[in-house]
Short mmCIF file of C-alpha atoms and ligand atoms in Angstrom, two decimals:
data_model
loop_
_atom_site.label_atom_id
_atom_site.label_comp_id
_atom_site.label_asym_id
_atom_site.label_seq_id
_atom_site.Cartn_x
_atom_site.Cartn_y
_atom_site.Cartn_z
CA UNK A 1 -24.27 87.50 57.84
CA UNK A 2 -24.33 84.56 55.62
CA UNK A 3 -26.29 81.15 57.01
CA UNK A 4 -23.83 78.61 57.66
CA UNK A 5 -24.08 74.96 56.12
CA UNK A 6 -22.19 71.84 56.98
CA UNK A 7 -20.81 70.52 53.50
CA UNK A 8 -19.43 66.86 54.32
CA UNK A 9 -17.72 65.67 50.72
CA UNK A 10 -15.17 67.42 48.59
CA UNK A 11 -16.96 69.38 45.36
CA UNK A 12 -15.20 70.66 42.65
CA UNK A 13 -13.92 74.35 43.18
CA UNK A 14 -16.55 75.93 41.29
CA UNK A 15 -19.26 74.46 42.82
CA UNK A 16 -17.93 75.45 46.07
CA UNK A 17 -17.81 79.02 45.44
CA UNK A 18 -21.32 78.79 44.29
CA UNK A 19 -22.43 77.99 47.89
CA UNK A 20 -20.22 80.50 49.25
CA UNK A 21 -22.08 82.49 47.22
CA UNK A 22 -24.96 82.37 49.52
CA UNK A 23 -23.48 80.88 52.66
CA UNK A 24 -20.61 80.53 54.95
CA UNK A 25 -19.44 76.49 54.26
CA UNK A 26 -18.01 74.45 56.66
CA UNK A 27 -16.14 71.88 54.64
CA UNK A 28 -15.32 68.03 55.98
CA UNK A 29 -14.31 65.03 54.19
CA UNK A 30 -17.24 62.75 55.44
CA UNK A 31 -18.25 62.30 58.33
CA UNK A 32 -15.64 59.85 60.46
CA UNK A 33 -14.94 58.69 63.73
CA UNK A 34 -12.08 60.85 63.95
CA UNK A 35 -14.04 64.68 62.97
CA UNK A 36 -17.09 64.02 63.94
CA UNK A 37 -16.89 65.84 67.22
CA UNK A 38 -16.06 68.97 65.14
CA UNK A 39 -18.78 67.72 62.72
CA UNK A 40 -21.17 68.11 65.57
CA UNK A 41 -19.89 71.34 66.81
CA UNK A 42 -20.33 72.99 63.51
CA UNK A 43 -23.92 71.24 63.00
CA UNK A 44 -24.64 73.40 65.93
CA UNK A 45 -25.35 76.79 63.87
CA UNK A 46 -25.89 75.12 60.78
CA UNK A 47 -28.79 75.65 58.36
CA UNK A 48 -27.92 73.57 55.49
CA UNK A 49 -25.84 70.13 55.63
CA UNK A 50 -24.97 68.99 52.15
CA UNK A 51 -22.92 65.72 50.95
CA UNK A 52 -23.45 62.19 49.89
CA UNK A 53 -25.18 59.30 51.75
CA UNK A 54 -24.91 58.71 55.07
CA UNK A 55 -25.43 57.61 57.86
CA UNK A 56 -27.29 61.22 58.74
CA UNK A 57 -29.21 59.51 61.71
CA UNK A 58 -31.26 60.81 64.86
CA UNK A 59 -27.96 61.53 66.65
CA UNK A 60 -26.18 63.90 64.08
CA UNK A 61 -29.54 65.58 63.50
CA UNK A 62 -29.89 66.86 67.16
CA UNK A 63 -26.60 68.53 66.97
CA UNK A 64 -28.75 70.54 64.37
CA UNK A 65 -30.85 72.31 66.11
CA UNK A 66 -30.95 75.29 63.27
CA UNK A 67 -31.17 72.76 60.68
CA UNK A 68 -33.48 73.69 57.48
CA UNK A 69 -32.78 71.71 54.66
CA UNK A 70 -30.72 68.59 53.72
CA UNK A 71 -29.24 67.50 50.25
CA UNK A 72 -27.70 64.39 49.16
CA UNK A 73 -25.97 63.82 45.94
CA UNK A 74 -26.65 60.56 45.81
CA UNK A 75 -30.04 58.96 44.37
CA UNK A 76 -30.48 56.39 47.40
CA UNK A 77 -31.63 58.19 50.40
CA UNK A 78 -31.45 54.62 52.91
CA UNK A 79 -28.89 55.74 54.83
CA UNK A 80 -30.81 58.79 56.21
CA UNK A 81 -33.38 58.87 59.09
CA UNK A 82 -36.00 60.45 57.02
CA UNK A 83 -38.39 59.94 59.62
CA UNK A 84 -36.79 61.92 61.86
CA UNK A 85 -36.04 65.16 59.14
CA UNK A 86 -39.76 64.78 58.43
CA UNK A 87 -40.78 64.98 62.36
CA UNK A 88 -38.79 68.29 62.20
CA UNK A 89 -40.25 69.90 58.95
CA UNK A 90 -36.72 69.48 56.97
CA UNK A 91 -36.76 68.85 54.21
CA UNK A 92 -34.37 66.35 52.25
CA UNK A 93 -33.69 66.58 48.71
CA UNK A 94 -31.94 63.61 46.17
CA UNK A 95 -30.26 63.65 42.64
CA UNK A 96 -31.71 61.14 40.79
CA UNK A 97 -32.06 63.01 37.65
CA UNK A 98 -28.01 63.31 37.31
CA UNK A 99 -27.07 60.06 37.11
CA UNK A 100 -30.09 58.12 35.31
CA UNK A 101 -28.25 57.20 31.94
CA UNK A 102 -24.54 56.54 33.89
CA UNK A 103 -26.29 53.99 35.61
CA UNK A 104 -28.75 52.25 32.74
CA UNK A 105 -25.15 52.21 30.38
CA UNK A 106 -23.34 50.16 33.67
CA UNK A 107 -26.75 48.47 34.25
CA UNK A 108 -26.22 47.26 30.36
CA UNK A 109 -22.51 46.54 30.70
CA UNK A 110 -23.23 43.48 33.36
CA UNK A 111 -25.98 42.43 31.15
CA UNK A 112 -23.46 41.75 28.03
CA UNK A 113 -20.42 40.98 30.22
CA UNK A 114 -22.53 38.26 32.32
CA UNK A 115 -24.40 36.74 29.55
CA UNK A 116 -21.23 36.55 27.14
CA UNK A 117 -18.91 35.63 30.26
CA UNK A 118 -16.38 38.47 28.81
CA UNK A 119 -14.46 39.00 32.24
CA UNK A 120 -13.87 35.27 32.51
CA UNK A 121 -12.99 34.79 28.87
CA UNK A 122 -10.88 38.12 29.70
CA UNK A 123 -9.40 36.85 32.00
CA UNK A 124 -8.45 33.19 30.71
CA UNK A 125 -7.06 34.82 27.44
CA UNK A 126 -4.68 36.63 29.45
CA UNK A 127 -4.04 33.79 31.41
CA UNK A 128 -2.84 32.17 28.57
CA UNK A 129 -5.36 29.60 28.02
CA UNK A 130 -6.42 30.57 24.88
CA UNK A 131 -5.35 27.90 22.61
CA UNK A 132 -7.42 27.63 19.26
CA UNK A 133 -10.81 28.49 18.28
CA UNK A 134 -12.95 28.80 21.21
CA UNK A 135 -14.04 25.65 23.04
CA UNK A 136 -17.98 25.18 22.97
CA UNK A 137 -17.35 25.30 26.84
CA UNK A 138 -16.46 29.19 26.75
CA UNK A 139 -19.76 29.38 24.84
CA UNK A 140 -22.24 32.09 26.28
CA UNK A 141 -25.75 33.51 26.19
CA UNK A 142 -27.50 35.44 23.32
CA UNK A 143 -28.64 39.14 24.68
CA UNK A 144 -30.52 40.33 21.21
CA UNK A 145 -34.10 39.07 21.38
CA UNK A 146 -34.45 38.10 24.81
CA UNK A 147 -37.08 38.95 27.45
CA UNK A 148 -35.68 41.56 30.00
CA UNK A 149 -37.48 42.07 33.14
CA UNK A 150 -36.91 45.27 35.39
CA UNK A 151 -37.71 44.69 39.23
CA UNK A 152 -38.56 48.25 40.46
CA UNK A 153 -39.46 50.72 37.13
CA UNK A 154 -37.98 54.26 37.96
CA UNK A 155 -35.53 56.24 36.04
CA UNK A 156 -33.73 54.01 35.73
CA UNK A 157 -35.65 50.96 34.87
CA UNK A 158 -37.01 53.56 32.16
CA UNK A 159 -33.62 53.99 31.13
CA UNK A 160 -32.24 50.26 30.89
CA UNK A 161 -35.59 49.59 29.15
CA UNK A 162 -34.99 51.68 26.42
CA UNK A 163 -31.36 50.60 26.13
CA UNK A 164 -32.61 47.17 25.57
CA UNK A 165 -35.89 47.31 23.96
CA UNK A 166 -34.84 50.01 21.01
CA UNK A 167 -30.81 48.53 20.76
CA UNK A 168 -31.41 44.73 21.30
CA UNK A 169 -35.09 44.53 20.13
CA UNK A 170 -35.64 42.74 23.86
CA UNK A 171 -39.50 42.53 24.94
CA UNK A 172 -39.47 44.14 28.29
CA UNK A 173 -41.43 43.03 31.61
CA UNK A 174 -41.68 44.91 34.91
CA UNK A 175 -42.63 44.71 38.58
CA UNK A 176 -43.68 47.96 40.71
CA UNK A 177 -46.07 49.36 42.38
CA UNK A 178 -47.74 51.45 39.89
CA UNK A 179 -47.66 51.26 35.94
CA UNK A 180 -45.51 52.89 33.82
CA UNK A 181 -47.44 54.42 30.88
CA UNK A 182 -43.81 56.11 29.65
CA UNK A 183 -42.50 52.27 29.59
CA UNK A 184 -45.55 50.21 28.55
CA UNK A 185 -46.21 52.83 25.22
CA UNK A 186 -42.34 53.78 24.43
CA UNK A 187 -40.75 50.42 24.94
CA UNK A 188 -43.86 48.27 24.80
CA UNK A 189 -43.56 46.86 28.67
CA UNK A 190 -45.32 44.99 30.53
CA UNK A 191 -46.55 45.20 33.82
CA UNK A 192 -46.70 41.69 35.66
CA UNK A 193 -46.31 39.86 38.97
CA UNK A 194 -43.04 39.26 40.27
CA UNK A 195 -43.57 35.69 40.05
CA UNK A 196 -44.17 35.90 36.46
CA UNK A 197 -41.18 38.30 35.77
CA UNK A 198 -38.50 35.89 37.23
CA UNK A 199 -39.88 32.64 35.34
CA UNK A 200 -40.28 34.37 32.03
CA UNK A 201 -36.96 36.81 32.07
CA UNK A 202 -33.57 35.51 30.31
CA UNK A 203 -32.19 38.88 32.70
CA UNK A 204 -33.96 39.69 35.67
CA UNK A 205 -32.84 43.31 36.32
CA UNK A 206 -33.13 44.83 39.95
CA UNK A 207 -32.54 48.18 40.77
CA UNK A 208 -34.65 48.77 43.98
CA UNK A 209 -34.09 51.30 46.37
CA UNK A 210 -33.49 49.89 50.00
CA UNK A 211 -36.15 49.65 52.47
CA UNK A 212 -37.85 47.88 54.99
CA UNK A 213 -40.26 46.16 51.91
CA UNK A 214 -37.43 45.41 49.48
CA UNK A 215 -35.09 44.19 52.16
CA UNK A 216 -33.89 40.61 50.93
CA UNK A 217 -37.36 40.75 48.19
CA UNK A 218 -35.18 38.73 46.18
CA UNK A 219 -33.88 35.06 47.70
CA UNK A 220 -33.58 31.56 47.89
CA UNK A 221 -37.53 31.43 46.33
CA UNK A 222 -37.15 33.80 43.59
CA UNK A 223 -34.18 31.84 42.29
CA UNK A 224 -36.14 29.11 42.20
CA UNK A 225 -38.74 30.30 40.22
CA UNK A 226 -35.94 32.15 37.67
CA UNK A 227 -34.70 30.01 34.29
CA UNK A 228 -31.63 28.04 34.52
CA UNK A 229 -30.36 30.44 32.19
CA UNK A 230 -31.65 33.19 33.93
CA UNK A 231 -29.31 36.47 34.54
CA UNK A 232 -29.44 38.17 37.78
CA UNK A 233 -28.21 41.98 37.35
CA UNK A 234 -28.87 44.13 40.70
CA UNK A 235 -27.53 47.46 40.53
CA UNK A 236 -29.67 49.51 43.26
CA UNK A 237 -29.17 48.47 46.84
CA UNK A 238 -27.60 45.06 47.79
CA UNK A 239 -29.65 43.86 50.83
CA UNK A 240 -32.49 43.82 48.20
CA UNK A 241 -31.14 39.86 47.08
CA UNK A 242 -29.98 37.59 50.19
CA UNK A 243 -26.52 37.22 48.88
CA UNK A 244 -26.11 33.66 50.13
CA UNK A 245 -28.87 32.45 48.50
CA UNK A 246 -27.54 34.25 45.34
CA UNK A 247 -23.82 32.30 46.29
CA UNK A 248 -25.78 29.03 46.53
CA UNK A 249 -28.18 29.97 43.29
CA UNK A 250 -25.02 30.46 41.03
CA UNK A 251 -22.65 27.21 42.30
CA UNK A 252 -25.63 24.77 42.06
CA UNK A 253 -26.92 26.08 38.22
CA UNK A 254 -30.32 27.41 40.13
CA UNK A 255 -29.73 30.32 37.78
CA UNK A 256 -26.68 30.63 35.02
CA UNK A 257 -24.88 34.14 36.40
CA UNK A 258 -25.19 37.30 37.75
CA UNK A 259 -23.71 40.48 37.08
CA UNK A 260 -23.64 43.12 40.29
CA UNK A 261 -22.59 46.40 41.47
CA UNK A 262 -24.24 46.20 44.86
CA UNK A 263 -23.82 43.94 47.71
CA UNK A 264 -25.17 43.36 51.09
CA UNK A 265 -22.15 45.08 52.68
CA UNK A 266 -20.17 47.53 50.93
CA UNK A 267 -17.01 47.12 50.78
CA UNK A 268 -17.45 43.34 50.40
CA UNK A 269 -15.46 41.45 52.21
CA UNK A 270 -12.27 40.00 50.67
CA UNK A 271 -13.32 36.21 51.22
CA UNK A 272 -16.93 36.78 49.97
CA UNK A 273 -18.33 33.50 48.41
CA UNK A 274 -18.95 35.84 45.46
CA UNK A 275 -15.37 36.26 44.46
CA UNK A 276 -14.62 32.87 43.81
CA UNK A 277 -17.25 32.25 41.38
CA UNK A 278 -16.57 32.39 37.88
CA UNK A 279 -20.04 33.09 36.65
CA UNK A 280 -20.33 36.09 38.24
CA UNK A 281 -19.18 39.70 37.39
CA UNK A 282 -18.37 41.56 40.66
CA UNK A 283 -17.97 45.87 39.87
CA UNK A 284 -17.09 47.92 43.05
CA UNK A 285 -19.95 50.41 43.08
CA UNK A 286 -19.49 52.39 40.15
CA UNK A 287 -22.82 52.75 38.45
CA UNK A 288 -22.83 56.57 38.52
CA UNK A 289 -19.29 56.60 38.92
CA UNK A 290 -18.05 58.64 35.58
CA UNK A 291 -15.87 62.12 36.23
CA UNK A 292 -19.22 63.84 34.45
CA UNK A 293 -22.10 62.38 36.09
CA UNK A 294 -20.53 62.83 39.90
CA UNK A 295 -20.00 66.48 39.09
CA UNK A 296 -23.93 66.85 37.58
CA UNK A 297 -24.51 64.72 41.04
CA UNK A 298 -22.68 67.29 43.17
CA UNK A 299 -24.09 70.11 40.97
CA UNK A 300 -27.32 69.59 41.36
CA UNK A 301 -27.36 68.85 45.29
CA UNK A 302 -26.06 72.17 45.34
CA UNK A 303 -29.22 73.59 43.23
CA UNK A 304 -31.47 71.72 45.10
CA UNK A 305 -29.74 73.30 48.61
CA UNK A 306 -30.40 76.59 47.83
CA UNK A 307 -33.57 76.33 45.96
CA UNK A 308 -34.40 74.42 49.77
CA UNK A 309 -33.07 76.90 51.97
CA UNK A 310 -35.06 79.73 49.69
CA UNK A 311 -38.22 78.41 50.93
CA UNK A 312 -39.04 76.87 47.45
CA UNK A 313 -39.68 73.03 46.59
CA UNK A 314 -38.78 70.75 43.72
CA UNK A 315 -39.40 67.83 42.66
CA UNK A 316 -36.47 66.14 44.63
CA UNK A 317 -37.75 66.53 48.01
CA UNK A 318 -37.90 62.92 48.95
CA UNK A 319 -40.02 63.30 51.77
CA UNK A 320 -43.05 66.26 50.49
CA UNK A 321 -45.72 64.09 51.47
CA UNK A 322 -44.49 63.75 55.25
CA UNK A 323 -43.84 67.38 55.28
CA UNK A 324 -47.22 68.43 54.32
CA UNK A 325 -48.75 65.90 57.03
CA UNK A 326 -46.02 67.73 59.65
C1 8YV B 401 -23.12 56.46 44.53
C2 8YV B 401 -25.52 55.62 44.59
O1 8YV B 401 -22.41 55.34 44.89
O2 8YV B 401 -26.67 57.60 44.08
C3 8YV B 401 -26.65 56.58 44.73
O3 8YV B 401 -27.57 56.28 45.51
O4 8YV B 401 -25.58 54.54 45.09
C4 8YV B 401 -24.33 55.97 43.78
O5 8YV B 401 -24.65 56.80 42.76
C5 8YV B 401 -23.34 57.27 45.74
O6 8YV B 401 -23.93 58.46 45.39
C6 8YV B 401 -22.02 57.55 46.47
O7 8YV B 401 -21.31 58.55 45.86
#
């Protein structure tokens, strides 16, 4: 008999036979309110669960009590109690590597669409308002030459970095934990304080993943200490910057604009402060969202589930460390 796994998203068909290749799938379309009794229920004999995000918390994974391996096709891994997986020896896997360029080529859209205002100036051309040659008060930013600085250097940071270092000839700085050698000798980087990075950056890029030491990193006293024409971008998590402060940064000309794809809560609600600024470009989540990159997503959560429930190990196992200590 084939193991059973609890798939909770909808895959593309081919990818769906591949895991019923090896297994017998249980199939749900996320986990709701409304199926999550039967969600349970089939957790019981499951030895795989496999889908995006979460919340996969204590309470879903002790309705699992056959539970080997989890994989999420999804980069950010916040929404899972990894704690918990670790305490039990499973082990959970990410796709990162899928969606690293989708998200640098968004990451580089809000940098050029904030700095040049091109959704306002969209917007008031079709609006009509368009009347001659463009007032000097529709005027924007320069992105070519300016310092870029990356809060948080993964794949991604690696990624926008080369976007604007080799395209826009932009000197690079960066804040994280450890240095980059790939960044600092490709793209010339350079590794500095977080103070430093916000008051010398014209674009202050963050893509950090959420946790309990990035939660609101960015606020009230980082926009201080940004330029007046300083460009906040956050594409990672959204409780990383305390939106309010950002609200208050951006209608008192703390900083000049921001371009997001993240917020604090997701969807944003529809009388957020955020909407009715002008100098700020609001996207709904889509930074991996292209028709290619959420099928190499998908595809390679379903590698790294069966390469997990062999026995074997890659390097998307989020939480190999706590596993060895278990
Ligand atoms: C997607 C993301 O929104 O990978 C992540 O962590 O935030 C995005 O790529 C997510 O995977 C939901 O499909």
């Amino acid at each position: 008999m084939k193991p059973s796994i609890v798939l909770y998203k909808k895959i593309s068909a081919d990818l769906l036979k591949r895991l019923e290749q090896h297994y017998s799938v249980v199939q749900f379309n996320g986990i709701t309110a409304e199926n999550r009794t039967q969600v349970y229920e089939a957790l019981e004999q499951a030895e795989g669960l496999i889908g995006s995000g979460g919340p996969i918390n204590k309470e879903l994974i002790d309705h699992a009590p056959r539970l080997r391996a989890v994989s999420t096709a999804s980069a950010g891994f916040d929404s899972f109690d990894v704690a918990e997986l670790s305490r039990r020896g499973i082990p959970l896997l990410n796709a990162p590597a899928a969606l690293t360029d989708t998200v640098a080529d968004l990451v580089f859209s809000l940098v050029l669409a904030a700095s040049r205002r091109v959704v306002e100036l969209s917007n008031r051309t079709k609006a009509g308002e368009w009347d001659g040659n463009a007032p000097a008060d529709w005027f924007g930013l320069d992105v070519h030459h300016k310092t870029l600085g990356i809060v948080g250097m993964g794949r991604i940071g690696l990624a926008v970095a080369q976007r604007a270092n080799l395209g826009f000839d932009m000197p690079i700085l960066y804040n994280a934990r450890s240095q980059h050698a790939e960044a600092e000798e490709r793209f010339g980087a350079r590794k500095c304080s977080l103070d430093t990075l916000l008051a010398e950056s014209d674009f202050v890029v963050v893509i950090l993943p959420l946790s309990d030491q990035t939660f609101h990193i960015i606020g009230k006293e980082q926009f201080a200490k940004m330029k007046s024409t300083g460009i906040l971008i956050s594409a990672g998590r959204g409780p990383v910057i305390d939106e309010q402060a950002l609200i208050e940064a951006l209608k008192d000309g703390t900083i000049y604009a921001a371009g997001l794809d993240v917020y604090e809560k997701e969807p944003m609600a529809k009388d957020s402060g955020l909407l009715k600024l002008d100098n700020v470009v609001t996207l709904p989540h889509i930074g991996s969202a292209t028709a290619q990159t959420r099928y190499d997503m998908d595809a390679l959560a379903v590698e790294n589930l069966i390469t997990a429930l062999s026995g074997e190990t890659n390097e998307f196992v989020v939480n190999a460390k706590d596993l060895k200590k278990s």
